[in-house]
N, CA and C of each residue as an Amber inpcrd file, in Angstrom:
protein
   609
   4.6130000 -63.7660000-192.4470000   5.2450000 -62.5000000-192.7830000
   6.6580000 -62.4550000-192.2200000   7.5870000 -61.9560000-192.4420000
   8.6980000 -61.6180000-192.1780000   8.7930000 -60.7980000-190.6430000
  10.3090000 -60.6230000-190.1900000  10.0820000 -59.9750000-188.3660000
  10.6550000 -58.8080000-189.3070000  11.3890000 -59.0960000-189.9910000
  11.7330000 -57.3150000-190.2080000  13.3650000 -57.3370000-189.1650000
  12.8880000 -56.0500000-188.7680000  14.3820000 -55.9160000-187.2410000
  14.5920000 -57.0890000-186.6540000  15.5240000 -57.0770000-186.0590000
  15.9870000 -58.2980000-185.2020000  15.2170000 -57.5030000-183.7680000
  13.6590000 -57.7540000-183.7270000  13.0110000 -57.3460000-182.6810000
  13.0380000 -58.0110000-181.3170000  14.0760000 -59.2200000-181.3130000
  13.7830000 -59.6370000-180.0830000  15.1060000 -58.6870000-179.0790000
  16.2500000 -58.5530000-180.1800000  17.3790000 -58.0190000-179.2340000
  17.0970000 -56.6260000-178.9340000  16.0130000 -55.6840000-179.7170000
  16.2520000 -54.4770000-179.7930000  15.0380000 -54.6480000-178.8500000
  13.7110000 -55.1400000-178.9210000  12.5170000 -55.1860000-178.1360000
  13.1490000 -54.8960000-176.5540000  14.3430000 -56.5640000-176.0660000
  14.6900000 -56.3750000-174.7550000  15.2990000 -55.1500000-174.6760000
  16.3190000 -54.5200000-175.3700000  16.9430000 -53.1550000-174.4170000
  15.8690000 -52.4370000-174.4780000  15.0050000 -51.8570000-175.4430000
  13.7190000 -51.2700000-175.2330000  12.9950000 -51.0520000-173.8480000
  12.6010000 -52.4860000-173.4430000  11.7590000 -53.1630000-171.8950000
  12.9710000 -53.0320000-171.2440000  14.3950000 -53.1400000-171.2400000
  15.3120000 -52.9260000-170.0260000  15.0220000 -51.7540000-169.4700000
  15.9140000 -50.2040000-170.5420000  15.4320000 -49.0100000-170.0440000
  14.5750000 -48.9160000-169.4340000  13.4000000 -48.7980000-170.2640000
  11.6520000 -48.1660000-169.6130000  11.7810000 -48.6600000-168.0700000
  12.1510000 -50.1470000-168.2010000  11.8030000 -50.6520000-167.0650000
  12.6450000 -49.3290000-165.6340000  14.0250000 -49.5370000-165.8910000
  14.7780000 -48.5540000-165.0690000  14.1710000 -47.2750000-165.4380000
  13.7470000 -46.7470000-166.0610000  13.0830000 -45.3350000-165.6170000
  11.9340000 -45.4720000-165.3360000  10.7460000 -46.4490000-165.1640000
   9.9560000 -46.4770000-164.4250000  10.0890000 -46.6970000-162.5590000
  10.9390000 -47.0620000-162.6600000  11.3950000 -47.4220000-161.2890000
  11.5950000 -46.1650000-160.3870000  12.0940000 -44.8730000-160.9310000
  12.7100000 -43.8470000-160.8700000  11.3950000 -43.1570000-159.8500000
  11.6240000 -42.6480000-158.7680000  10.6250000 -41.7510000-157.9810000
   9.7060000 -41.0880000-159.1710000  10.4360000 -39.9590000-159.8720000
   9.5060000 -39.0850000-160.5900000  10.5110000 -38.8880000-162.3120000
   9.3140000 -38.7940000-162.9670000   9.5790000 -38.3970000-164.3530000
  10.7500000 -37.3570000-164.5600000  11.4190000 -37.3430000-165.3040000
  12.1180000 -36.2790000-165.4380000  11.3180000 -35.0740000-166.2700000
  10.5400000 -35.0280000-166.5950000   9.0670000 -34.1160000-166.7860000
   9.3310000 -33.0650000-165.7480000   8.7320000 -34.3900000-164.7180000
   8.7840000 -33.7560000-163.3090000   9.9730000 -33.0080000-162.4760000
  11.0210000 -33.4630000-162.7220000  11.9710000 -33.2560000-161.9920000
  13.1720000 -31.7150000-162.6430000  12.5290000 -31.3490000-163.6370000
  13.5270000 -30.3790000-164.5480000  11.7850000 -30.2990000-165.5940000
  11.3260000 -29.7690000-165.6170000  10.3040000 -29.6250000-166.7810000
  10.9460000 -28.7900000-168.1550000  11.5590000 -27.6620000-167.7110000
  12.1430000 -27.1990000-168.6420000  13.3260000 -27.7180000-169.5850000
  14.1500000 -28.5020000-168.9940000  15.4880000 -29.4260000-169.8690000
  14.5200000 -30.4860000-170.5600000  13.4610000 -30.8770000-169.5380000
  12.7140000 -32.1790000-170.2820000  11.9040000 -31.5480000-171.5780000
  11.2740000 -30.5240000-171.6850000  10.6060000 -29.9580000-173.0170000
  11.7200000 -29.6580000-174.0150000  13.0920000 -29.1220000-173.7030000
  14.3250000 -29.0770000-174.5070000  14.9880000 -30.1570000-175.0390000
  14.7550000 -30.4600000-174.1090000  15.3000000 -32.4300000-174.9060000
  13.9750000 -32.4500000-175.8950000  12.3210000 -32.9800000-175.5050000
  11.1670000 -33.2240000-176.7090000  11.5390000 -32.4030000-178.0530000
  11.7330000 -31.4090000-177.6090000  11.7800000 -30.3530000-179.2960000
  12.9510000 -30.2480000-179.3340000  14.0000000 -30.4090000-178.8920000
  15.1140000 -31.0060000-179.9770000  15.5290000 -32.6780000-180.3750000
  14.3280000 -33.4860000-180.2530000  14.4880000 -34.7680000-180.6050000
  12.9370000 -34.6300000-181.6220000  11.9160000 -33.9100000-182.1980000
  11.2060000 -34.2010000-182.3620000  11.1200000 -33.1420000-183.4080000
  11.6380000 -32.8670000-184.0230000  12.0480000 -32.1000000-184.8890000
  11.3810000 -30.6340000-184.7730000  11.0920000 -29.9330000-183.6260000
  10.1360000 -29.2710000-183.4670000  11.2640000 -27.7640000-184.0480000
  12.3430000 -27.7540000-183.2880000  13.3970000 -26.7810000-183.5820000
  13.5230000 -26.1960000-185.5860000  13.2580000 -27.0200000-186.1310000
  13.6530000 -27.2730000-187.4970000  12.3370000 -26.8580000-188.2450000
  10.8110000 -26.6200000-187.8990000  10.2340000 -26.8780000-187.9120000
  10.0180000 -25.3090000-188.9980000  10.5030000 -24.1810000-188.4270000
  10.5330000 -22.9940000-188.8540000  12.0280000 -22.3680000-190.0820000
  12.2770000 -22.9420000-190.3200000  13.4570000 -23.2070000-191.0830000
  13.3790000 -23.7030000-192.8720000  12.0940000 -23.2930000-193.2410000
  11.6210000 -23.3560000-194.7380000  11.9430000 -22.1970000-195.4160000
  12.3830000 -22.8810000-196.5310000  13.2590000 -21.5410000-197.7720000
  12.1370000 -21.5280000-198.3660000  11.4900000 -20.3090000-199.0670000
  10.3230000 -20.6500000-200.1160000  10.8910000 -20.9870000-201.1110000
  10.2120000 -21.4330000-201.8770000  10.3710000 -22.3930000-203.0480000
  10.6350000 -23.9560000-202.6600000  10.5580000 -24.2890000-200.9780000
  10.4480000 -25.5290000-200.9400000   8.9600000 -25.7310000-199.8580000
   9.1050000 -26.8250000-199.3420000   8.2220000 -27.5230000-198.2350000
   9.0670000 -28.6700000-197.5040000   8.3390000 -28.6030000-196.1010000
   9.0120000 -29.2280000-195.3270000   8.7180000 -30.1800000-194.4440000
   9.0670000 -31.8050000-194.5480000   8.2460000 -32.5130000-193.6800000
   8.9840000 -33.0350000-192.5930000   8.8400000 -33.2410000-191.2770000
   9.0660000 -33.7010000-190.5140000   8.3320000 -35.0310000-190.0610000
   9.3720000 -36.2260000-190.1060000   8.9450000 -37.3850000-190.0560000
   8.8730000 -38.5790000-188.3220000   8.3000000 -38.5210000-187.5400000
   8.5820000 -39.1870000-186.6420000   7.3180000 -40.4620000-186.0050000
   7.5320000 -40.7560000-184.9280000   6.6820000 -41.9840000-184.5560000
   6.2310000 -41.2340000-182.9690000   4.6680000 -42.0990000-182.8430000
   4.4430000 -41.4470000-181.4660000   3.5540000 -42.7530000-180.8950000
   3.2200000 -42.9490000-179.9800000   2.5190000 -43.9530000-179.2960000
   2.8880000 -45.2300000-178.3210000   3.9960000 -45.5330000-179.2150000
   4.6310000 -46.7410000-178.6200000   6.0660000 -46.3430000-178.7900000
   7.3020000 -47.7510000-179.0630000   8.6180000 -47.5070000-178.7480000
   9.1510000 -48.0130000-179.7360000   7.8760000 -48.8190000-180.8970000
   8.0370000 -49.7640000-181.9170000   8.9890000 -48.9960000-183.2870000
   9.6170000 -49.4050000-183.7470000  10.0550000 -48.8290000-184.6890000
   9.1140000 -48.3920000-186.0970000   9.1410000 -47.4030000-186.9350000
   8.6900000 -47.3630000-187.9410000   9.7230000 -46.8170000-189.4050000
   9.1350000 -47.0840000-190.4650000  10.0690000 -46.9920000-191.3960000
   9.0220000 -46.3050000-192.0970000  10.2940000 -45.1150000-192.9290000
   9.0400000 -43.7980000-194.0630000   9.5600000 -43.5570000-195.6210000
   8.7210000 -43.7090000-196.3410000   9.4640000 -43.6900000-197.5440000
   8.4620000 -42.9320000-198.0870000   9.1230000 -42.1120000-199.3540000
   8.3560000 -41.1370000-199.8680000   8.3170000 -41.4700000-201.4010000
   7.2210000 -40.6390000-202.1710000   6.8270000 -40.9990000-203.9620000
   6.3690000 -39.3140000-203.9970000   7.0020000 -38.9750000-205.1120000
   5.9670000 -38.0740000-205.9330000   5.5570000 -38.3600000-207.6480000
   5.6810000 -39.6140000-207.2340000   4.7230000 -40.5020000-208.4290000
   3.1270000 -40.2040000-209.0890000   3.2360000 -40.0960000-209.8800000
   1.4950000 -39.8960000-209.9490000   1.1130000 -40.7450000-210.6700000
   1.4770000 -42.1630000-210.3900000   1.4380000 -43.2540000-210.2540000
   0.9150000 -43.6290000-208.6910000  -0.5040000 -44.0970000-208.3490000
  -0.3780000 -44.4420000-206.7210000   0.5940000 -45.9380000-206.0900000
   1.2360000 -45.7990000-205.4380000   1.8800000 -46.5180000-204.4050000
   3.1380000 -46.7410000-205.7790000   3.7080000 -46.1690000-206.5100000
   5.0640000 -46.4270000-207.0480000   6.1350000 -45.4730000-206.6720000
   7.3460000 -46.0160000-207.4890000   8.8170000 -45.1790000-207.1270000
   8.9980000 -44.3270000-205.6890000   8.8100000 -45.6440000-204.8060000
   9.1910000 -45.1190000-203.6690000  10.1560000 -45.0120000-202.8810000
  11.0510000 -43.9490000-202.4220000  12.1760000 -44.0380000-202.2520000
  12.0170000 -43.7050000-200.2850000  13.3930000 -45.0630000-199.5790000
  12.8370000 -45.0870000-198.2430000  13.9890000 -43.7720000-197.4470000
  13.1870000 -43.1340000-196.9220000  13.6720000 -42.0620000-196.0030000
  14.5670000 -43.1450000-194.8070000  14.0420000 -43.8680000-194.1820000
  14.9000000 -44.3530000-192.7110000  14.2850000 -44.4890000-191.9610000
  14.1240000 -45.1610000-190.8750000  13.5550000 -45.4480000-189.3760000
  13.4180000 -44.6530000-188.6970000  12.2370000 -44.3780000-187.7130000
  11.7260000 -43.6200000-186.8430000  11.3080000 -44.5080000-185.5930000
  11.2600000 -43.8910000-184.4640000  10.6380000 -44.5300000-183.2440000
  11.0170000 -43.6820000-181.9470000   9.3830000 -43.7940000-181.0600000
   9.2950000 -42.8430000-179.9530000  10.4140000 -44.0130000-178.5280000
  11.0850000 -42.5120000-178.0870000  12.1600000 -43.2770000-176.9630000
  11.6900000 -42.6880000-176.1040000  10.4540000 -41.7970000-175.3230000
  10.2680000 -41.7480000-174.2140000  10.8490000 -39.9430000-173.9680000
  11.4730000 -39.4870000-174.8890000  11.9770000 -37.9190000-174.4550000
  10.9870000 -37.0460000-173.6760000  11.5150000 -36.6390000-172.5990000
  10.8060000 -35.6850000-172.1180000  10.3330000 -36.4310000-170.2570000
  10.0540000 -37.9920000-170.8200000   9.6480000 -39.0440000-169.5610000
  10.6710000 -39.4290000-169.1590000  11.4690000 -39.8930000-169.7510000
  12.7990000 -40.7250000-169.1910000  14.0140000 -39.6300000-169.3410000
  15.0740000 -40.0410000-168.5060000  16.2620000 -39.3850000-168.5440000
  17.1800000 -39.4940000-170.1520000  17.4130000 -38.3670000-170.5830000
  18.0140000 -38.2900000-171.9370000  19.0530000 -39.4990000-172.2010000
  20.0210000 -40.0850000-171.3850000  20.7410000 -41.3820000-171.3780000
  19.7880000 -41.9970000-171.7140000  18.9970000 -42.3330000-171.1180000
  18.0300000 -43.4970000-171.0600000  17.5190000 -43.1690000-172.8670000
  16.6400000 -42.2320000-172.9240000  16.0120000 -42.1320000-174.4220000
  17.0390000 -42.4540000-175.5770000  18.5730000 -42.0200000-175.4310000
  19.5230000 -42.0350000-176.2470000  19.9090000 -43.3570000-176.7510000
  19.9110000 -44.5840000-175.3690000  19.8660000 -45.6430000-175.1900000
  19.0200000 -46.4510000-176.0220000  17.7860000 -45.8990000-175.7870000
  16.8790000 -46.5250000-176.5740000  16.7970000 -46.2370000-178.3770000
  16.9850000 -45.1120000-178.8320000  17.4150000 -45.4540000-179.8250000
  18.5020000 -45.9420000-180.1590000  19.6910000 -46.1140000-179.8540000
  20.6990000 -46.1960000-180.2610000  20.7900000 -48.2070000-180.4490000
  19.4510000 -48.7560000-179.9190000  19.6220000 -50.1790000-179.4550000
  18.5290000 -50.3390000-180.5560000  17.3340000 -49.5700000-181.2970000
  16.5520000 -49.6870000-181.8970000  16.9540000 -49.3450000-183.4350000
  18.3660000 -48.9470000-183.1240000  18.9850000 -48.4370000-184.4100000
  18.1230000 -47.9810000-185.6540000  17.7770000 -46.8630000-184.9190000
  16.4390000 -45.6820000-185.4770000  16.8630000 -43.9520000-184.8930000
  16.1890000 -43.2390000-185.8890000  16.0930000 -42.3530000-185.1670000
  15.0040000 -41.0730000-184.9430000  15.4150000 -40.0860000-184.1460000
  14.3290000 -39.8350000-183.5110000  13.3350000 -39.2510000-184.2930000
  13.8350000 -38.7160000-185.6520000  12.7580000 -37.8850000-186.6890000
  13.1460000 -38.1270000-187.6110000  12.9550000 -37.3740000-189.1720000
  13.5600000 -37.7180000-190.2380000  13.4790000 -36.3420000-191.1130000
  13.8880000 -35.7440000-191.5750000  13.6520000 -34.8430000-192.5300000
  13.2980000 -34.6010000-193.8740000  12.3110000 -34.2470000-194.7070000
  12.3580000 -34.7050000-195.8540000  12.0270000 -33.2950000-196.5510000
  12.5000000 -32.3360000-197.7020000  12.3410000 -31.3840000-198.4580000
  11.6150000 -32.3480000-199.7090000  10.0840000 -31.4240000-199.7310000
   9.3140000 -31.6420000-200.7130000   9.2250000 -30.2910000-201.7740000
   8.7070000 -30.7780000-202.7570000   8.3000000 -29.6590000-204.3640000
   6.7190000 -29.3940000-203.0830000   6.9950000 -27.6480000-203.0900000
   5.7510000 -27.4170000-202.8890000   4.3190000 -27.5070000-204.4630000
   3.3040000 -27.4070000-204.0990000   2.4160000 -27.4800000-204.9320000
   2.2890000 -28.9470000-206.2580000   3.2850000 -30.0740000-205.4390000
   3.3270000 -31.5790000-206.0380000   2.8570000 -32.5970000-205.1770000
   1.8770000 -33.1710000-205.7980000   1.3000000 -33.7990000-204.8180000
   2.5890000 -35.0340000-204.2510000   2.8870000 -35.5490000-203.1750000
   3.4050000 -36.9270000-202.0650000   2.9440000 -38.0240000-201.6880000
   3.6710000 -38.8740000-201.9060000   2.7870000 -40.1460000-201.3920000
   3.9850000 -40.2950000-200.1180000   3.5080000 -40.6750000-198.5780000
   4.2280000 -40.9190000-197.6470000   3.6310000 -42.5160000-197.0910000
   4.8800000 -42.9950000-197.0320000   4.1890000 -44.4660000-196.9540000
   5.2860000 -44.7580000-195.2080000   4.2120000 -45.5520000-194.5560000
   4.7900000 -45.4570000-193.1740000   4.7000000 -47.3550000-192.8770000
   5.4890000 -47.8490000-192.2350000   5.9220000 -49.3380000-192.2810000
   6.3430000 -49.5910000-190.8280000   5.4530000 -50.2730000-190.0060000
   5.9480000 -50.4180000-188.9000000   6.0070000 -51.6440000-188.2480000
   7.0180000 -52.4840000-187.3710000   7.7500000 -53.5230000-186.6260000
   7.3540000 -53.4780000-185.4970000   6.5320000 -54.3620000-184.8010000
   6.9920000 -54.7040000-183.4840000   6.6920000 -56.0320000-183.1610000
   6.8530000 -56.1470000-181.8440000   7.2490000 -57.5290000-180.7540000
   6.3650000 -57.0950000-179.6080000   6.2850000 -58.2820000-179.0550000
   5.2870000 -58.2060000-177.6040000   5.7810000 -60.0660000-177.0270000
   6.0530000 -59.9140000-175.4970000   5.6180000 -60.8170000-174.6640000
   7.2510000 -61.7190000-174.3330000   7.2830000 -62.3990000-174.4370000
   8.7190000 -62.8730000-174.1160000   8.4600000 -64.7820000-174.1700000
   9.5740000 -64.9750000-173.8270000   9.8830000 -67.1580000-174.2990000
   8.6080000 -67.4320000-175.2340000   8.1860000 -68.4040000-174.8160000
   6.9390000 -69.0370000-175.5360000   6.1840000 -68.0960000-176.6410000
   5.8300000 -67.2630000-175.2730000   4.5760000 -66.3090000-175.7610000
   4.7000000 -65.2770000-176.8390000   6.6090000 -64.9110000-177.1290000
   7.3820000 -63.7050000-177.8490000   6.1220000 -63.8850000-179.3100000
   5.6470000 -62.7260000-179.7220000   5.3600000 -62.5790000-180.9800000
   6.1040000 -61.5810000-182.0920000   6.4000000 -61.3640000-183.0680000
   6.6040000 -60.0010000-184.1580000   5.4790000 -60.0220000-184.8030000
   5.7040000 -58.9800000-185.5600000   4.6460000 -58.7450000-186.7210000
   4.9110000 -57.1350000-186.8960000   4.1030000 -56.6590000-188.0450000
   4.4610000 -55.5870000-188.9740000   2.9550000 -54.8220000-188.9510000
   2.8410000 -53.8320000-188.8840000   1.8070000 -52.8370000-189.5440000
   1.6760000 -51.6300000-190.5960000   0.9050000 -52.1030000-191.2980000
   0.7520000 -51.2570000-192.3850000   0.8920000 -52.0680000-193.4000000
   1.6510000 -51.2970000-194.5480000   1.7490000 -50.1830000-194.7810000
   0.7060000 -49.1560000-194.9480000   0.5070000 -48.1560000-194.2430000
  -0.1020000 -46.9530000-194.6190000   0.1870000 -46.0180000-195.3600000
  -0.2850000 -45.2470000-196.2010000   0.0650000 -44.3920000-197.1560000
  -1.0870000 -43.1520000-197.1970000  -0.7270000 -42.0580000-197.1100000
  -1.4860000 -40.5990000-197.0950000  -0.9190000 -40.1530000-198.4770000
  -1.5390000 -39.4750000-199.3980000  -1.3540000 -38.3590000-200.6170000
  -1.6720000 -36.8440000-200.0110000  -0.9860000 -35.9980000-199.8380000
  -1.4320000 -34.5710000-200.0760000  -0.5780000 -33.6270000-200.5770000
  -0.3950000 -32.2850000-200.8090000  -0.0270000 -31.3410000-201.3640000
   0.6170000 -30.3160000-200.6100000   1.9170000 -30.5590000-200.2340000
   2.6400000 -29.6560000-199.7530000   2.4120000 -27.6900000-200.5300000
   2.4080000 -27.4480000-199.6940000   2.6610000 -25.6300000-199.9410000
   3.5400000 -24.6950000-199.8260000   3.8420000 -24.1050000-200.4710000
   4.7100000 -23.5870000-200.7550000   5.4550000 -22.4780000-199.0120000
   6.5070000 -22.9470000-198.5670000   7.3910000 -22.2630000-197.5310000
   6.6100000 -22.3900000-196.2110000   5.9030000 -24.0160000-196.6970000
   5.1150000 -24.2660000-195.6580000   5.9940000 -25.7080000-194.5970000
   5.8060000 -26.1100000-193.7320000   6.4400000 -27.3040000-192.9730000
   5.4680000 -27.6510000-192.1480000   5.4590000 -29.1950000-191.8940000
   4.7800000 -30.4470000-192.0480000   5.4380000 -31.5270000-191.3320000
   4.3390000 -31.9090000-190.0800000   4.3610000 -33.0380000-189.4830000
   4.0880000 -34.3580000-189.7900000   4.2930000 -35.3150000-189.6640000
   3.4540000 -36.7760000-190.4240000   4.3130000 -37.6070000-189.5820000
   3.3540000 -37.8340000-189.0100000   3.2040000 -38.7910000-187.5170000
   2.8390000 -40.3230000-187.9070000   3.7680000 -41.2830000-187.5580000
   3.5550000 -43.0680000-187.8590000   2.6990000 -42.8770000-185.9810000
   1.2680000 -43.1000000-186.0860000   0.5710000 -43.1440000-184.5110000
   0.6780000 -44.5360000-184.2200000   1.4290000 -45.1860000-182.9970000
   0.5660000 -46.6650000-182.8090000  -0.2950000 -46.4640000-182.0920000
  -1.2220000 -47.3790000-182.5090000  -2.9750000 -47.6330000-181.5880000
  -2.0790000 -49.4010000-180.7290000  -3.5100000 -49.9600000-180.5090000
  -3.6600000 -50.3800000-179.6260000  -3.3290000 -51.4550000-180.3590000
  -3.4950000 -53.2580000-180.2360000  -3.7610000 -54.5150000-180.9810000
  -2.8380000 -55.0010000-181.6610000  -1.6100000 -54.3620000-182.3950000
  -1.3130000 -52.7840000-182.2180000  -1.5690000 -52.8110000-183.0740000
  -2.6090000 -51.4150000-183.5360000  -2.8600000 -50.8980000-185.1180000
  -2.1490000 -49.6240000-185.3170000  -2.2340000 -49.2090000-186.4760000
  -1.2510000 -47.7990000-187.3330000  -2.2510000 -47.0200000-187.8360000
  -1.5280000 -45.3780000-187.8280000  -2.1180000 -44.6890000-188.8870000
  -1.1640000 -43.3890000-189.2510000  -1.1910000 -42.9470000-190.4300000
  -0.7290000 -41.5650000-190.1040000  -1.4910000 -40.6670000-189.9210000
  -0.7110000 -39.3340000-189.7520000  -1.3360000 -37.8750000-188.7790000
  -0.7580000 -37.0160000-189.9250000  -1.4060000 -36.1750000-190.2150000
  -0.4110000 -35.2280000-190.8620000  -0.7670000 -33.9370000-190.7680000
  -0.0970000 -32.9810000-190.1210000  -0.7290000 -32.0970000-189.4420000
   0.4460000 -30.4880000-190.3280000  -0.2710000 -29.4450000-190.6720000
   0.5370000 -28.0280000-191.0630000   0.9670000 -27.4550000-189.8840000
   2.6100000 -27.6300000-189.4550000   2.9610000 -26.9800000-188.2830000
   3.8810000 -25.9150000-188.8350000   3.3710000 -25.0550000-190.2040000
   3.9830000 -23.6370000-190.3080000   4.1130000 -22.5590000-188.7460000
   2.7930000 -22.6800000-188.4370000   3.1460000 -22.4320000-187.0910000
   3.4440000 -23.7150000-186.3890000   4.1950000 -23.6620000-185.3930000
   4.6090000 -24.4520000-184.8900000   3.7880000 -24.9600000-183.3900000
   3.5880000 -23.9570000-182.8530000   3.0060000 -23.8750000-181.7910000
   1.4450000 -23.9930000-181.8900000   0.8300000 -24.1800000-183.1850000
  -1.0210000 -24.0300000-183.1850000  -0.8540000 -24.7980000-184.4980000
  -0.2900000 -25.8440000-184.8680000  -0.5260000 -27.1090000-185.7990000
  -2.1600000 -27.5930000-186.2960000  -2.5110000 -27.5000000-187.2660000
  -3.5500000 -27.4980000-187.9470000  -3.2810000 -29.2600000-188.9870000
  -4.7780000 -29.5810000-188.4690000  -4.6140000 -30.8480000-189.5620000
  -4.6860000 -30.8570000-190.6500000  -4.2180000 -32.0110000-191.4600000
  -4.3290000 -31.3730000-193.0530000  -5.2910000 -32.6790000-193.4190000
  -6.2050000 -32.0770000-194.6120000  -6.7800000 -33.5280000-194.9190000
  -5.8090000 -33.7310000-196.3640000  -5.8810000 -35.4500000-196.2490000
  -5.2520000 -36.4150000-196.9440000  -6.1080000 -37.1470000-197.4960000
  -5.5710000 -37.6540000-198.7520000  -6.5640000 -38.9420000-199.1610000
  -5.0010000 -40.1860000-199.0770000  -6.0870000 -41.2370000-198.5960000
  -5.3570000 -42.2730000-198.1880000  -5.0250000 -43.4580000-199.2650000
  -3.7760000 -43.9850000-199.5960000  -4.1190000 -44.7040000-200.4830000
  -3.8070000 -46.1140000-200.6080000  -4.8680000 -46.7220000-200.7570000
  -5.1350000 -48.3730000-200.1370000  -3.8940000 -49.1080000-201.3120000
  -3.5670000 -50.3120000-200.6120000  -2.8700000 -51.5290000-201.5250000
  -1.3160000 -51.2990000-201.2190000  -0.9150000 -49.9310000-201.0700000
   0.6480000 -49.9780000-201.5050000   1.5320000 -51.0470000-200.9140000
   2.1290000 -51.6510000-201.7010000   3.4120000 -53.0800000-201.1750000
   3.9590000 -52.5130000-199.9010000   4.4090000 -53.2440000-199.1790000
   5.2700000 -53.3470000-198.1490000   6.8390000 -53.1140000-198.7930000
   7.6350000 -52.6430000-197.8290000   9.1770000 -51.4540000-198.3180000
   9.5940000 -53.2040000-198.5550000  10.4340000 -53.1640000-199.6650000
  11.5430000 -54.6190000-199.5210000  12.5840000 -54.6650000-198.8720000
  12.8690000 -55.6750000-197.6170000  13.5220000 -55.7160000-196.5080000
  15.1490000 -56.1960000-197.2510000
């Protein structure tokens, strides 16, 4: 399979940071809780979240689990897995744990960013297809590889807004999340039907 990103240069600044803010006495969580939740929801599209005109829908696109990059592209094909057009890169930098330099750092080296925005036709069904890159281990041992593609179908609503989360698991495996955060603060899951086969984005 293909590496995709140039994951070995972006992997190391990745492991540089973390490394220096692990080092750090205490989280910046810890140390400012309140700037650190202001930094999360304004990197995580949480701010934006309430900001739907009716007559549209609203998705908010980001990555959570790891530091790996992911890529999101959207269809309202009713055709499954066609005419998919790619939104852009996503990937979690640590906001909220590490010092905002530091998180800024990290995307800016992963050349991604922190969410994505996407205005959907309420009451048309979406295909969201999620594509994700990473690396593990270093000399010898360095591996890449890709996960997914995953793909969810559901039905945006009308002056409603919408989370859809690229999760990494463990091995590392993928999935998406897609959750109704009209309210923002009490996010409700949405069920999806998932849809198997779709190609990988062309690099």
């Amino acid at each position: 399979m293909a590496t995709g990103y140039k994951n070995v240069k972006y992997s190391g600044i990745y492991l540089t940071v973390v490394a220096v803010a692990m080092l750090s006495a205490c989280a910046y969580s810890e140390i400012n809780p309140d700037a650190a939740l202001a930094d999360i929801r304004a990197n995580n599209g949480y701010n934006e979240l309430p900001e739907v005109e009716p007559g549209s829908a609203k998705l908010i696109l980001r990555a959570a689990g790891s530091g790996y990059p992911a890529n999101f592209s959207v269809s309202s094909s009713p055709q499954a897995c066609r005419d998919f057009t790619s939104l852009g890169s996503v990937a979690y930098a640590g906001r909220g744990i590490v010092y905002p330099w530091i998180a800024s750092a990290v995307q800016r080296g992963r050349r991604t960013e922190p969410y994505l925005v996407h205005e959907a036709k309420p009451g048309e069904p979406i295909q969201v297809r999620g594509y994700g890159s990473w690396a593990d281990g270093t000399g010898s041992g360095y591996r890449t590889g890709h996960c997914g593609p995953v793909t969810a179908q559901f039905t945006p609503q009308d002056a409603h807004a919408y989370t859809v989360e690229f999760v990494w698991g463990s091995n590392p495996a993928c999935s998406l999340n897609v959750m109704d955060a009209t309210n923002r603060d009490a996010p409700v899951s949405v069920p999806v039907q998932i849809v198997a086969d779709c190609p990988a984005p062309v690099r």
